[in-house]
Tab-separated table of C-alpha atoms in Angstrom:
chain	number	residue	atom	x	y	z
A	1	MET	CA	-109.304	-201.995	33.986
A	2	LEU	CA	-110.104	-201.290	30.454
A	3	VAL	CA	-109.060	-198.075	28.762
A	4	THR	CA	-110.624	-197.159	25.402
A	5	VAL	CA	-109.587	-194.300	23.078
A	6	TYR	CA	-112.407	-193.162	20.753
A	7	SER	CA	-110.615	-191.478	17.994
A	8	MET	CA	-110.842	-190.297	14.328
A	9	PRO	CA	-108.363	-190.681	11.592
A	10	ASN	CA	-105.711	-187.874	11.182
A	11	CYS	CA	-106.143	-186.717	14.584
A	12	PRO	CA	-102.876	-185.218	16.257
A	13	GLN	CA	-104.422	-185.312	19.668
A	14	CYS	CA	-105.391	-188.976	19.075
A	15	THR	CA	-101.753	-189.939	17.996
A	16	ALA	CA	-100.232	-187.845	21.074
A	17	THR	CA	-102.660	-189.821	23.450
A	18	TYR	CA	-101.670	-193.299	21.916
A	19	LYS	CA	-98.103	-192.392	22.299
A	20	ARG	CA	-98.354	-191.146	25.734
A	21	LEU	CA	-100.278	-194.210	26.896
A	22	GLU	CA	-97.846	-196.343	25.355
A	23	ALA	CA	-94.833	-194.516	26.969
A	24	THR	CA	-96.410	-195.044	30.327
A	25	GLY	CA	-97.217	-198.725	29.719
A	26	ILE	CA	-100.998	-198.454	29.560
A	27	GLU	CA	-102.764	-200.892	27.377
A	28	TYR	CA	-105.775	-199.487	25.689
A	29	GLU	CA	-108.140	-200.108	22.759
A	30	THR	CA	-109.034	-197.886	19.899
A	31	VAL	CA	-112.473	-197.239	18.531
A	32	ASP	CA	-112.879	-195.109	15.370
A	33	VAL	CA	-115.935	-192.904	15.967
A	34	THR	CA	-116.203	-192.411	12.090
A	35	ARG	CA	-116.777	-196.021	11.523
A	36	ASP	CA	-119.006	-196.928	14.467
A	37	GLN	CA	-122.045	-194.894	15.031
A	38	GLY	CA	-122.581	-196.488	18.423
A	39	ALA	CA	-119.287	-195.245	19.506
A	40	PHE	CA	-120.017	-191.870	18.298
A	41	THR	CA	-123.297	-191.798	20.081
A	42	LYS	CA	-121.677	-192.991	23.243
A	43	VAL	CA	-119.146	-190.223	23.265
A	44	GLN	CA	-121.949	-187.737	22.380
A	45	GLY	CA	-123.866	-189.109	25.377
A	46	LEU	CA	-120.928	-188.445	27.619
A	47	GLY	CA	-120.881	-184.821	26.553
A	48	TYR	CA	-117.890	-184.779	24.114
A	49	LEU	CA	-117.877	-183.455	20.581
A	50	LYS	CA	-114.156	-183.711	19.932
A	51	ALA	CA	-111.568	-186.585	19.750
A	52	PRO	CA	-110.000	-188.191	21.506
A	53	VAL	CA	-112.279	-189.240	24.228
A	54	VAL	CA	-110.390	-191.730	26.810
A	55	VAL	CA	-112.859	-193.852	28.876
A	56	VAL	CA	-111.499	-195.845	31.866
A	57	SER	CA	-113.839	-198.675	32.971
A	58	ILE	CA	-113.801	-201.712	35.342
A	59	GLU	CA	-116.338	-204.602	34.433
A	60	SER	CA	-118.292	-202.443	31.906
A	61	GLU	CA	-118.820	-199.591	34.329
A	62	THR	CA	-117.137	-196.194	33.377
A	63	ILE	CA	-115.095	-194.796	36.250
A	64	ASN	CA	-113.415	-191.908	34.416
A	65	HIS	CA	-113.318	-190.108	31.126
A	66	TRP	CA	-111.990	-187.093	29.382
A	67	ALA	CA	-111.718	-185.645	25.924
A	68	GLY	CA	-108.402	-184.300	24.291
A	69	PHE	CA	-104.814	-184.907	24.873
A	70	ARG	CA	-104.275	-185.009	28.544
A	71	PRO	CA	-100.971	-186.021	29.848
A	72	ASP	CA	-101.701	-184.865	33.390
A	73	LEU	CA	-104.652	-187.309	33.455
A	74	ILE	CA	-102.686	-190.285	31.779
A	75	LYS	CA	-99.934	-189.901	34.304
A	76	ALA	CA	-102.652	-189.916	37.181
A	77	LEU	CA	-103.996	-193.175	35.545
A	78	ALA	CA	-100.544	-194.693	35.339
A	79	THR	CA	-100.064	-194.059	39.026
A	80	GLN	CA	-103.181	-195.381	39.889
A	81	LEU	CA	-102.604	-198.572	38.104
A	82	VAL	CA	-99.199	-199.003	39.735
A	83	ALA	CA	-101.062	-198.687	43.047
A	84	VAL	CA	-103.410	-201.384	42.298
Protein backbone atom coordinates (compact mmCIF):
# COMPACT_ATOMS: atom_id res chain seq x y z
CA MET A 1 0.00 0.00 0.00
CA LEU A 2 1.34 3.42 -0.93
CA VAL A 3 0.32 6.62 0.84
CA THR A 4 1.13 9.87 -0.95
CA VAL A 5 0.64 13.30 0.56
CA TYR A 6 0.33 16.04 -2.04
CA SER A 7 1.30 19.21 -0.22
CA MET A 8 2.57 22.78 -0.39
CA PRO A 9 5.31 24.65 1.48
CA ASN A 10 4.32 26.43 4.69
CA CYS A 11 1.07 24.48 4.99
CA PRO A 12 0.05 23.89 8.64
CA GLN A 13 -2.47 21.19 7.72
CA CYS A 14 0.21 19.40 5.69
CA THR A 15 2.58 19.46 8.67
CA ALA A 16 -0.15 18.17 10.99
CA THR A 17 -0.88 15.37 8.52
CA TYR A 18 2.81 14.36 8.35
CA LYS A 19 3.05 14.29 12.15
CA ARG A 20 -0.08 12.19 12.57
CA LEU A 21 0.97 9.73 9.88
CA GLU A 22 4.38 9.37 11.54
CA ALA A 23 2.81 8.98 15.00
CA THR A 24 0.67 6.11 13.75
CA GLY A 25 3.59 4.45 11.96
CA ILE A 26 2.26 4.96 8.44
CA GLU A 27 4.97 5.39 5.83
CA TYR A 28 4.24 7.97 3.15
CA GLU A 29 5.72 9.91 0.27
CA THR A 30 5.33 13.63 -0.24
CA VAL A 31 4.86 15.52 -3.48
CA ASP A 32 5.01 19.32 -3.61
CA VAL A 33 2.22 20.43 -5.94
CA THR A 34 3.87 23.84 -6.37
CA ARG A 35 6.85 22.14 -8.04
CA ASP A 36 5.11 19.30 -9.90
CA GLN A 37 2.49 20.39 -12.43
CA GLY A 38 1.44 16.79 -13.06
CA ALA A 39 0.74 16.29 -9.37
CA PHE A 40 -1.23 19.54 -9.25
CA THR A 41 -3.30 18.37 -12.21
CA LYS A 42 -3.87 14.99 -10.52
CA VAL A 43 -5.27 16.49 -7.31
CA GLN A 44 -7.45 18.85 -9.31
CA GLY A 45 -8.72 15.83 -11.24
CA LEU A 46 -9.68 14.24 -7.92
CA GLY A 47 -11.74 17.38 -7.21
CA TYR A 48 -9.49 19.09 -4.67
CA LEU A 49 -8.33 22.69 -4.56
CA LYS A 50 -6.54 22.74 -1.19
CA ALA A 51 -3.68 20.88 0.45
CA PRO A 52 -2.90 18.41 1.74
CA VAL A 53 -4.43 15.72 -0.40
CA VAL A 54 -3.76 12.21 0.83
CA VAL A 55 -4.01 9.41 -1.72
CA VAL A 56 -3.92 5.75 -0.73
CA SER A 57 -3.21 3.31 -3.53
CA ILE A 58 -2.43 -0.33 -4.12
CA GLU A 59 -0.46 -1.27 -7.21
CA SER A 60 -1.11 2.14 -8.83
CA GLU A 61 -4.86 1.93 -8.22
CA THR A 62 -6.30 4.66 -5.98
CA ILE A 63 -8.45 3.12 -3.27
CA ASN A 64 -9.03 6.16 -1.05
CA HIS A 65 -8.30 9.88 -0.96
CA TRP A 66 -9.15 12.96 1.04
CA ALA A 67 -8.16 16.59 1.52
CA GLY A 68 -7.17 18.47 4.64
CA PHE A 69 -5.95 17.28 8.03
CA ARG A 70 -8.19 14.31 8.82
CA PRO A 71 -7.01 12.51 11.96
CA ASP A 72 -10.14 10.33 11.86
CA LEU A 73 -9.24 8.99 8.41
CA ILE A 74 -5.58 8.55 9.35
CA LYS A 75 -6.67 6.50 12.37
CA ALA A 76 -8.95 4.38 10.18
CA LEU A 77 -6.09 3.85 7.73
CA ALA A 78 -3.76 2.78 10.55
CA THR A 79 -6.40 0.31 11.77
CA GLN A 80 -6.79 -1.05 8.26
CA LEU A 81 -3.03 -1.53 7.89
CA VAL A 82 -2.84 -3.46 11.17
CA ALA A 83 -5.61 -5.76 9.95
CA VAL A 84 -3.75 -6.60 6.73
